[in-house]
XYZ file of C-alpha atoms in Angstrom:
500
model
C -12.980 -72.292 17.056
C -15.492 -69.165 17.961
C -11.958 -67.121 19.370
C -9.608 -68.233 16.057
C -12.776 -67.057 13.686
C -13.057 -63.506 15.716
C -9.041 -63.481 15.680
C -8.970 -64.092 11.830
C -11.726 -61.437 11.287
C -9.595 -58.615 13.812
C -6.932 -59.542 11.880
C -9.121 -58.590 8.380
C -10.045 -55.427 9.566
C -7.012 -54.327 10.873
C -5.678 -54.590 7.775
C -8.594 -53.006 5.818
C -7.917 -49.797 8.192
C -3.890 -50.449 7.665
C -4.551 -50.670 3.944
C -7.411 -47.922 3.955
C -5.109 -45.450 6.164
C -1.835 -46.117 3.734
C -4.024 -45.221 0.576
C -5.250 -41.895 2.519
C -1.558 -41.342 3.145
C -0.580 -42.121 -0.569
C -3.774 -39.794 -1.802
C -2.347 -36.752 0.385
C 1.156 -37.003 -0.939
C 0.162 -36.596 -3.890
C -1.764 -33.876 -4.063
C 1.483 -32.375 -1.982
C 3.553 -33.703 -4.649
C 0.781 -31.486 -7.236
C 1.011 -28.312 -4.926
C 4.412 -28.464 -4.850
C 5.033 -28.486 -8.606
C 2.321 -26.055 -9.449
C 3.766 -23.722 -6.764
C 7.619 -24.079 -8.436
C 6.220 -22.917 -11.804
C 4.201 -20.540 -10.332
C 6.508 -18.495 -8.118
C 9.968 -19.876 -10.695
C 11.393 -21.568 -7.409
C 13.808 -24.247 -9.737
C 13.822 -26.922 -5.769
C 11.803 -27.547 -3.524
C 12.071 -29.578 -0.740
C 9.577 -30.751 2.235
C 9.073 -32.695 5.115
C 6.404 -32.865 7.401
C 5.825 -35.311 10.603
C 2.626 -36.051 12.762
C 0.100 -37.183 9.866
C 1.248 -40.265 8.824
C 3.052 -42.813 10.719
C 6.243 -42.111 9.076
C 7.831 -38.881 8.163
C 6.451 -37.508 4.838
C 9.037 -36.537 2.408
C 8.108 -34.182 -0.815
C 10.810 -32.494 -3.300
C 10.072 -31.105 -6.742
C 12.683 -29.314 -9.163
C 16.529 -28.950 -9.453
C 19.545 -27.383 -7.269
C 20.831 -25.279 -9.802
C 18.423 -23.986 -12.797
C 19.707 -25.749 -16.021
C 21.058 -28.503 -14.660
C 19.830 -32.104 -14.084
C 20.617 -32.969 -10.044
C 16.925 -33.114 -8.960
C 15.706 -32.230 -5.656
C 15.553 -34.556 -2.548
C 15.200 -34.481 1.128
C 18.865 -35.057 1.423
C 20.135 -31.804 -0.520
C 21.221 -28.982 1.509
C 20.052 -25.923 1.611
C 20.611 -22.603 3.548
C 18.191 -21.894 6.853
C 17.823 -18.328 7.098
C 16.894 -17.282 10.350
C 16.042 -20.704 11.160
C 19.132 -20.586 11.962
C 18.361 -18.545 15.244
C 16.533 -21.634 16.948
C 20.223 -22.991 17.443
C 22.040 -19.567 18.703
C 19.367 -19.535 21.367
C 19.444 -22.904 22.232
C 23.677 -22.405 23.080
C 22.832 -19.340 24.878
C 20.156 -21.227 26.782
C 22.760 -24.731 27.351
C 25.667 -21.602 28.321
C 23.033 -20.669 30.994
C 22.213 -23.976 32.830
C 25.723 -25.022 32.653
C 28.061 -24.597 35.716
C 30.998 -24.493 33.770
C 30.520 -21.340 32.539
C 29.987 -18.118 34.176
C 27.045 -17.276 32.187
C 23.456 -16.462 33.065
C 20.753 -14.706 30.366
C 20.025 -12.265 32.952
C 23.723 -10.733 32.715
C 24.161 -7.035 31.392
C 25.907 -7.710 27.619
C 28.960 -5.459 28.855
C 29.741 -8.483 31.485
C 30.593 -10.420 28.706
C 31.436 -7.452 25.680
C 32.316 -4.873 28.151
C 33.671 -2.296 24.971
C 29.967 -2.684 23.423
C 27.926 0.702 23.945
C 24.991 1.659 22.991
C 22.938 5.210 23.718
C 19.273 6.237 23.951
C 17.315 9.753 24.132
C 16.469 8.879 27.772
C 18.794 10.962 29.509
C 18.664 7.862 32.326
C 19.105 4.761 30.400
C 21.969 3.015 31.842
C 23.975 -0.296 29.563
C 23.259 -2.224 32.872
C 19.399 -1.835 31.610
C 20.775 -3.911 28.432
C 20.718 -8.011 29.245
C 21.568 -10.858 27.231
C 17.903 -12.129 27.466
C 16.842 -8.544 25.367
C 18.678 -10.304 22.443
C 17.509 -13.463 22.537
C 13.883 -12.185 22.458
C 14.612 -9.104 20.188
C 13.864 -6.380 22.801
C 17.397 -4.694 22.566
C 16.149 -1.758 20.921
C 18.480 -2.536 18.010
C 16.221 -2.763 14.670
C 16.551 -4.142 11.070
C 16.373 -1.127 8.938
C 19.065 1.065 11.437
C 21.286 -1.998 12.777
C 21.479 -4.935 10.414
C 20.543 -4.219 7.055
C 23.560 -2.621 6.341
C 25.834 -5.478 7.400
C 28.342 -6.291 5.306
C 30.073 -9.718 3.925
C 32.719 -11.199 6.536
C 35.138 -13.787 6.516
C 37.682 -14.973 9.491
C 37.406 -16.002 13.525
C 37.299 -12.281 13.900
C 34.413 -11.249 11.688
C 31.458 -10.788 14.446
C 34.335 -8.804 16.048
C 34.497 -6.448 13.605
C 30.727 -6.371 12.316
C 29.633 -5.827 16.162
C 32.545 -2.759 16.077
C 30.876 -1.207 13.438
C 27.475 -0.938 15.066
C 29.527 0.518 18.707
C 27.797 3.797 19.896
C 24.552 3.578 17.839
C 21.477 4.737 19.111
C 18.875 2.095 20.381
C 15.604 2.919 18.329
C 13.359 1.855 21.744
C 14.219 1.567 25.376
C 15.411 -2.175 25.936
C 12.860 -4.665 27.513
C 10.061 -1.811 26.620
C 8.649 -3.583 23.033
C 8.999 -6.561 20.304
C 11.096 -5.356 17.231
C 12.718 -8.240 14.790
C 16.577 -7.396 14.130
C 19.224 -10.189 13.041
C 21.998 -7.867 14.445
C 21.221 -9.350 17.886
C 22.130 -12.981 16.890
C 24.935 -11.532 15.538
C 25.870 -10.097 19.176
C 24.548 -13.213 21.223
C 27.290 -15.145 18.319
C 30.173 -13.285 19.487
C 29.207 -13.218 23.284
C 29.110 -17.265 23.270
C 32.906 -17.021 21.583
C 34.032 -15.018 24.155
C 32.637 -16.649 27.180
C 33.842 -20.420 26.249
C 36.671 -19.430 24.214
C 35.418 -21.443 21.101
C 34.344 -20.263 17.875
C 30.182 -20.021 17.822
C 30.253 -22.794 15.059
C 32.851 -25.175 16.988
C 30.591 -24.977 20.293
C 27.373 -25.343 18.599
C 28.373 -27.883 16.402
C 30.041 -30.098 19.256
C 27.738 -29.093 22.141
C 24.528 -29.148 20.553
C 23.870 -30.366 17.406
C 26.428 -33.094 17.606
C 24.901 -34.536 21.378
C 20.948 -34.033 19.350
C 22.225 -36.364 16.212
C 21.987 -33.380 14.035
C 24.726 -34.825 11.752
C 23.565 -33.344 8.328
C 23.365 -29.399 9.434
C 25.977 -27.450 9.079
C 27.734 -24.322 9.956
C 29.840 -23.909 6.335
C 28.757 -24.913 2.877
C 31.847 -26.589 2.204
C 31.435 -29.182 4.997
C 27.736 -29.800 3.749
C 29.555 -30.028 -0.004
C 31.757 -32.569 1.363
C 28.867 -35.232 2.422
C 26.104 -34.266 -0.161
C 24.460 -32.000 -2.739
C 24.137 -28.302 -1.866
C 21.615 -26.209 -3.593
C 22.569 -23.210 -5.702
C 21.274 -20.086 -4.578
C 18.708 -18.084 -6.948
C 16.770 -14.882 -7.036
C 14.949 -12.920 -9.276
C 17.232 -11.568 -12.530
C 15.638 -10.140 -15.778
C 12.251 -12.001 -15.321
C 13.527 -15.404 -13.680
C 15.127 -16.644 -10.653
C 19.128 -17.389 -11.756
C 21.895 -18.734 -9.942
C 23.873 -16.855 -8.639
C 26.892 -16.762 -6.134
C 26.695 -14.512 -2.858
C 29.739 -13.889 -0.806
C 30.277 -15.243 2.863
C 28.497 -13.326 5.528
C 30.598 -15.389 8.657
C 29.503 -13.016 11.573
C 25.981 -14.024 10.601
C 26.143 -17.147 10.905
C 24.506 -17.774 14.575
C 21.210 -15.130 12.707
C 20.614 -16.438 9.289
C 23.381 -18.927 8.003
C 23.214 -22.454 9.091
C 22.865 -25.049 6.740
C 20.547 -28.158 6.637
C 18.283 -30.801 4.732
C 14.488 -31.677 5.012
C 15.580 -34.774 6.611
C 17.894 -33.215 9.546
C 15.206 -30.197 9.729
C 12.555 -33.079 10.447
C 14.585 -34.877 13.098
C 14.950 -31.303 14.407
C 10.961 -30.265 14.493
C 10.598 -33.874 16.268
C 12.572 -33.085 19.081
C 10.737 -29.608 19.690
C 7.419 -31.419 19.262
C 8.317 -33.854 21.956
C 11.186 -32.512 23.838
C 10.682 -35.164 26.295
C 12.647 -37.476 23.321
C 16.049 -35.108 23.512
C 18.472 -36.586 25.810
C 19.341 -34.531 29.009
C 19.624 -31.700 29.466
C 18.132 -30.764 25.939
C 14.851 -31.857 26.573
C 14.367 -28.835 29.486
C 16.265 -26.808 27.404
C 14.489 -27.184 24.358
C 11.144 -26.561 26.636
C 12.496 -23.328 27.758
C 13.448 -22.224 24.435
C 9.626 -22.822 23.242
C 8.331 -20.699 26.195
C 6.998 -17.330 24.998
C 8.476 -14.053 26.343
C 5.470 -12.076 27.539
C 7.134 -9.172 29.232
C 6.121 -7.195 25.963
C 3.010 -7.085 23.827
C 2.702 -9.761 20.514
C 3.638 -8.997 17.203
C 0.849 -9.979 14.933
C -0.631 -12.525 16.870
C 3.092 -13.987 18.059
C 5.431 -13.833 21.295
C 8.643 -14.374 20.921
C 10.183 -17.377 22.136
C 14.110 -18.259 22.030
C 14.252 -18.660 17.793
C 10.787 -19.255 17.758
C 7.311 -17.081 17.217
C 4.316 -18.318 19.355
C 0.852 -17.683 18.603
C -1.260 -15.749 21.223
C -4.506 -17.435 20.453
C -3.631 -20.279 18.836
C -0.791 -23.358 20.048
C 1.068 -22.553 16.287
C 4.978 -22.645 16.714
C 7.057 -21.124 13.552
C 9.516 -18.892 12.300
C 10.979 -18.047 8.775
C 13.974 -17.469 7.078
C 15.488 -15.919 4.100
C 19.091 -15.456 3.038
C 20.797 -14.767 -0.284
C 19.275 -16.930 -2.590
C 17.217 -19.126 -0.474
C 13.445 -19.131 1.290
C 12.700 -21.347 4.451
C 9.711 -22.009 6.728
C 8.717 -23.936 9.584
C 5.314 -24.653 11.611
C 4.366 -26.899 14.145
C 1.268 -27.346 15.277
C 2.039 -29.143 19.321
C -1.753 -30.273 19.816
C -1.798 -32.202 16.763
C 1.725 -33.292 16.486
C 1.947 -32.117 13.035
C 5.587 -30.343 11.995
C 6.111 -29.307 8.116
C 9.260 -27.670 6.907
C 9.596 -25.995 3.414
C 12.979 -25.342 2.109
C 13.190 -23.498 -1.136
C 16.706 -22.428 -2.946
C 15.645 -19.177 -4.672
C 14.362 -15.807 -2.103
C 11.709 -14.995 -5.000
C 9.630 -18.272 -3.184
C 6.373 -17.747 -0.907
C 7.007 -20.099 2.116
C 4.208 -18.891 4.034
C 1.542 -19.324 1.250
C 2.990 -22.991 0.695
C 2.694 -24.210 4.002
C -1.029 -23.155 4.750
C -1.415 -24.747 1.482
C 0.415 -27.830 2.865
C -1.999 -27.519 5.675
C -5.509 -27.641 3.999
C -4.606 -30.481 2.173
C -3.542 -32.406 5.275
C -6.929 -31.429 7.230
C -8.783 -32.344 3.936
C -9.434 -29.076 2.241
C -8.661 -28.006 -1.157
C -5.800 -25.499 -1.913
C -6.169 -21.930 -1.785
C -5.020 -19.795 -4.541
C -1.074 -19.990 -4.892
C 0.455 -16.656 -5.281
C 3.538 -15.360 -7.470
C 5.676 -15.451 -4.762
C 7.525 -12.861 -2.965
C 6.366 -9.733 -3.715
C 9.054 -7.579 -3.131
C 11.503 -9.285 -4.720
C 9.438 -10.272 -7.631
C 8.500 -6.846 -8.237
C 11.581 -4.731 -7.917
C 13.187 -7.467 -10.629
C 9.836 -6.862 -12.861
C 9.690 -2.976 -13.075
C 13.570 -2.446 -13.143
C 14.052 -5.321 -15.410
C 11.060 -3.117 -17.831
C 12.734 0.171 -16.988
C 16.130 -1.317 -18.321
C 14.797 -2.412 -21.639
C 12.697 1.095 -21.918
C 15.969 2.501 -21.129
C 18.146 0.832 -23.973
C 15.657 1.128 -26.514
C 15.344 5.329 -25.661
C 19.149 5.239 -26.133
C 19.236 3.839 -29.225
C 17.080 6.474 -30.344
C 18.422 9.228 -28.665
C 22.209 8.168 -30.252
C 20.351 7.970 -33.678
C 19.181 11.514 -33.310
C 22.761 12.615 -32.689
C 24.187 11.021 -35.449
C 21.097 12.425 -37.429
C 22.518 15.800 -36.810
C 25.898 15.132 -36.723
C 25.467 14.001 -40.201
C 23.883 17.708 -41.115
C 27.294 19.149 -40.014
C 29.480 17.323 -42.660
C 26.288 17.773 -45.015
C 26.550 21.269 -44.651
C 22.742 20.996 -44.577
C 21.086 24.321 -43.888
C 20.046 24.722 -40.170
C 17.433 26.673 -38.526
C 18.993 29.874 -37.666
C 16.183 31.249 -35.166
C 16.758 30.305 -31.604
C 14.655 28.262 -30.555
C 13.647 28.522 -26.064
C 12.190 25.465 -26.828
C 16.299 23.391 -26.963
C 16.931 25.296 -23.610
C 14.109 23.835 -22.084
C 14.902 20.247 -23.452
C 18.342 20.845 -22.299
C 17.109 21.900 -18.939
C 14.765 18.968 -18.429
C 17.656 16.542 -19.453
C 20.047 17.738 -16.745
C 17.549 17.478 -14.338
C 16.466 14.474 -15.510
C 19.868 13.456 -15.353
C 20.735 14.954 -11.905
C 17.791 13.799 -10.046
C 18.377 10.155 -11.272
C 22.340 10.050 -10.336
C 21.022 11.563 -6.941
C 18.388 8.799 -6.423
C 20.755 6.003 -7.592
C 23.041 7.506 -5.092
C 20.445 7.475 -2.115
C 18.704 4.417 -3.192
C 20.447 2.205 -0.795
C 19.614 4.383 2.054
C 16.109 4.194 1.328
C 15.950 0.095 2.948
C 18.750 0.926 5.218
C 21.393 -1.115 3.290
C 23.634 2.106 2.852
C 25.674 0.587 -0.047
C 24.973 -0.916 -3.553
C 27.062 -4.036 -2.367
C 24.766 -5.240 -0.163
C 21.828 -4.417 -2.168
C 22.943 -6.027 -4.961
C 23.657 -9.622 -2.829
C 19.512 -8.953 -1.520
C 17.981 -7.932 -4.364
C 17.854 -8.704 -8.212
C 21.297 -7.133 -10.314
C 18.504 -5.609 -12.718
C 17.712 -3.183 -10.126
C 21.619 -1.441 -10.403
C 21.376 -2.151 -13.841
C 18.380 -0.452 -14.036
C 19.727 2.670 -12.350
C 23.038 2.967 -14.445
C 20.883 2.528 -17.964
C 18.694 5.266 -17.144
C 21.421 7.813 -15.667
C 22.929 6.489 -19.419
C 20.179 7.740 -21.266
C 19.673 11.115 -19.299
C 23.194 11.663 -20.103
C 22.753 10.687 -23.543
C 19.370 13.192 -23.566
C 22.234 16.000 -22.395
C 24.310 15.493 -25.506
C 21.199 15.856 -27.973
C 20.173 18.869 -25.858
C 23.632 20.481 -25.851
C 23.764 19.803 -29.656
C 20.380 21.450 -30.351
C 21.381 24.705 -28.541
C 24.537 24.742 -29.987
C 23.538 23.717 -33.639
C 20.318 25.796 -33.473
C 22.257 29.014 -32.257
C 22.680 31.596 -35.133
C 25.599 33.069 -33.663
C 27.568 29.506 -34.324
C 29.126 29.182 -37.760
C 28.680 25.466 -39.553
C-alpha cells in the first residue's frame, strides 16, 4: 500500500512539472507570437515565419503576416521562402561529400585550375602563382575575390550554362588580397565552387545537390527552383522597400547563383536542417562527419567580428554561437544555434527591408527569460535609400510643376505682347548657369551611381534596391532640365536685342 501511495503521488507531480513546463512553453510562444507581430508592423515585413528547436520538447513553430501584401494566404511554417546565403551551408557541404568520396577525383586542397583550368586570376605580387589559389580559399572566402569588385555586379542568368558565363565575365580580374592571407565575404566564390562541382561529376550543381545531399538528409521541402517549391506548396512573394512600404515585386532569375544565395526552403525543412547540425551524430553516414567538418572553423586567418569561418557557417571566437545570414531580392533570412544549449532558431522573412539579426536576439531574451529589447525599423540601408529618394521624388515633381507654370507664365507674356524688361539682367545668366550645372552634375551622378556600390549597372541596382531610387534620379535630372528651359527663356526674353 506504502509503494502504490508514493507511486500515485510521483505520478501527481510529474504531471504538475508536465503541466507546469507546457504552460511555460505556451507563455513563451506567445510573447514570440507578440514580438513577431510588433516586429512585422514595425519594420513593414507583410510574413514572417519561425522555428526554433532545443527549448521545448517539440519544435516551436511561429508565423505572423501574409505571402504577398494585399492578399489573404497567411503565413505558416510550411510556406516557402528564399534562403539567401543560407544557401551556402549546402554548396559547402557537396564540396565537402565531392572530397571524401572516391568516386571522384576531387580533394579541397586542389588548385581551382585542376578543375577550371581557363579561370585566371592576377595580383600586384609579382610572384603569386594560380597554383597558390585552392578550392578550400573559396569555401572559406580567402580567394581574394571581394563583394564590391567581384559579385556585386553580377548579373541575372538563366540556362545549364549560366555559372559558365557569369564565372567568364569575372576571368583575369585582379584578386583584391593575396589568397589564404585574410577573411573577406564575397558570394562570387559560391558561384565558382557551383560550377567546379558541375564540371567534376558532370551533373548540374542543383541535380547533385538535390539527389546527393538533400535528398539522402530527408530535406524534401527545399528546393533549388521556385517552380518546384510552387508545385508542392505556397511560395512567398518577394518585397522591398517602394515609395514608403515594402511591395511585391518580381525579380528575375539569377541561376549561376544559385549554390551562393538562391535555395529555397520552409521553417519546417530549415528546422529539420539546424537539427542535424546540432547533433550531427543523427545524419546518416557519411553526413554526420561531414556535417562536423563543415562546422569546424578555418583559423588559418584572423576572425571577422568575433567569427571564423566555417564551410557556410560563421563561428564565434569567444563564444560556441553558430550562424550565418542571408538576403536575396526580396527576402531576409537568419539562423543561430547555440550547440551548448541545444537551442536552433531560424527567421525567414519575405521582404529585404526586415532586421533578422535584431529579431533573433529578441527571440533569444525571451527564451532565457528576459524582456525584449527595443525593435528597430529594420534594415537601414534599404529603408533609407527608399525614404530620402522616395522624398526627393515628390520634392522633385512638385518643383516641376512650378517650374512648367513659370514657363507658361511667360510664354503667355509673348502672345500678350506684355511689355518686358529690356535691361539685361547677369542675374538670368547666372540662373541659367546654375541650371546646367545643376543639370550636368545630376545626369553625371545618375550615371556613376551604380559604380558607387560596385553594381556597375542600373539593372542590377534596381533588382537590390527600392525603384524610387532610379525614379528619384530621372525626376530630378527632369526638373534641372526643366530649370534650363526657364533659364534659356529668361535670357532670351530679357535680352533687349530680341524683338517680341
Amino acid at each position: 500500500m506504502k509503494r502504490i501511495t508514493i507511486m500515485i503521488l510521483l505520478a501527481f507531480f510529474t504531471y504538475l512539472n508536465i503541466n507546469a513546463s507546457s504552460l511555460e512553453v505556451d507563455s513563451t510562444l506567445t510573447r514570440i507570437d507578440n514580438l513577431l507581430e510588433r516586429t512585422a508592423n514595425r519594420q513593414g515585413v507583410p510574413g514572417i515565419s519561425v522555428a526554433i528547436t532545443g527549448y521545448a520538447p517539440e519544435t516551436i513553430f511561429s508565423s505572423y503576416g501574409v505571402t504577398r501584401r494585399g492578399e489573404e494566404i497567411l503565413v505558416d511554417e510550411e510556406t516557402f521562402f528564399g534562403l539567401g546565403s543560407l544557401s551556402k551551408a549546402f554548396s559547402a557541404l557537396s564540396i565537402l561529400y565531392l572530397d571524401r568520396n572516391e568516386e571522384f577525383d576531387f580533394k579541397i586542397e586542389d588548385p581551382i585550375q585542376k578543375h577550371l583550368p581557363w579561370l585566371n586570376f592576377y595580383h600586384q605580387d609579382a610572384d603569386f602563382k594560380m597554383e597558390e589559389l585552392t578550392i578550400a580559399n573559396f569555401i572559406y572566402h580567402t580567394s581574394g575575390l571581394v563583394n564590391a569588385v567581384h559579385s556585386l555586379q553580377l548579373p541575372p542568368s538563366e540556362g545549364l550554362d549560366a555559372a559558365q558565363r557569369i564565372i567568364e565575365s569575372l576571368n583575369d580580374s585582379r584578386l583584391e588580397f593575396r589568397p589564404g592571407t585574410k577573411y573577406d565575404y564575397a558570394s562570387s566564390n559560391y558561384i565558382i565552387l557551383g560550377l567546379v562541382i558541375q564540371n567534376v561529376t558532370g551533373l548540374s550543381f542543383e541535380e547533385f545537390t538535390t539527389t546527393r545531399i538533400l535528398q539522402p538528409l530527408n530535406l524534401n521541402n527545399t528546393f533549388m527552383f521556385q517552380s518546384e517549391a510552387e508545385t508542392v506548396g505556397v511560395m512567398a512573394s518577394a518585397h522591398k522597400p517602394i515609395w514608403f512600404a515594402s511591395r511585391p515585386f518580381n525579380p528575375p532569375t539569377f541561376r549561376a547563383h544559385t549554390p551562393t544565395g538562391f535555395i529555397i526552403s520552409n521553417a519546417s525543412d530549415m528546422m529539420n536542417w539546424l537539427k542535424l547540425n546540432l547533433n550531427p551524430d543523427s545524419a546518416p553516414a557519411p553526413f554526420d562527419e561531414l556535417i562536423e567538418r563543415a562546422l569546424e572553423a578555418n583559423l588559418t586567418v584572423d576572425a571577422w567580428q568575433g567569427y571564423h569561418y566555417a564551410a557556410g557557417w560563421l563561428v564565434g571566437v569567444e563564444t560556441s554561437t553558430i550562424r550565418h545570414q542571408g538576403e536575396s531580392p526580396g527576402f531576409a533570412s537568419e539562423v543561430v544555434m547555440l550547440p551548448d544549449s541545444g537551442i536552433g532558431v531560424v527567421v525567414l522573412m519575405n521582404s529585404i527591408a526586415g532586421d533578422t539579426a535584431n529579431l533573433i536576439a529578441n527571440i533569444l531574451l525571451i527564451l532565457d527569460g528576459q524582456e525584449v529589447d527595443t525593435i528597430s525599423i529594420g534594415n537601414i540601408d534599404f529603408i533609407l535609400f527608399d525614404m530620402v529618394f522616395s522624398i526627393i521624388s515628390i520634392l522633385a515633381i512638385l518643383v516641376s510643376i512650378i517650374l512648367i507654370f513659370l514657363i507658361i507664365r511667360k510664354i503667355l507674356k509673348i502672345k500678350r505682347r506684355a511689355a518686358i524688361d529690356k535691361k539685361l539682367k547677369m542675374k538670368n545668366y547666372v540662373n541659367l548657369l546654375l541650371a546646367a550645372l545643376f543639370f550636368m552634375s545630376f545626369l553625371i551622378l545618375a550615371t556613376l551611381f551604380p559604380s558607387f556600390f560596385g553594381v556597375g549597372t542600373w539593372e542590377i541596382v534596381n533588382i537590390w534596391m527600392s525603384y524610387s531610387v532610379f525614379m528619384g534620379f530621372v525626376l530630378i535630372i527632369i526638373t534641372c532640365f526643366i530649370w534650363v528651359v526657364l533659364a534659356l527663356l529668361g535670357v532670351i526674353l530679357d535680352n533687349p536685342k530680341i524683338k517680341v
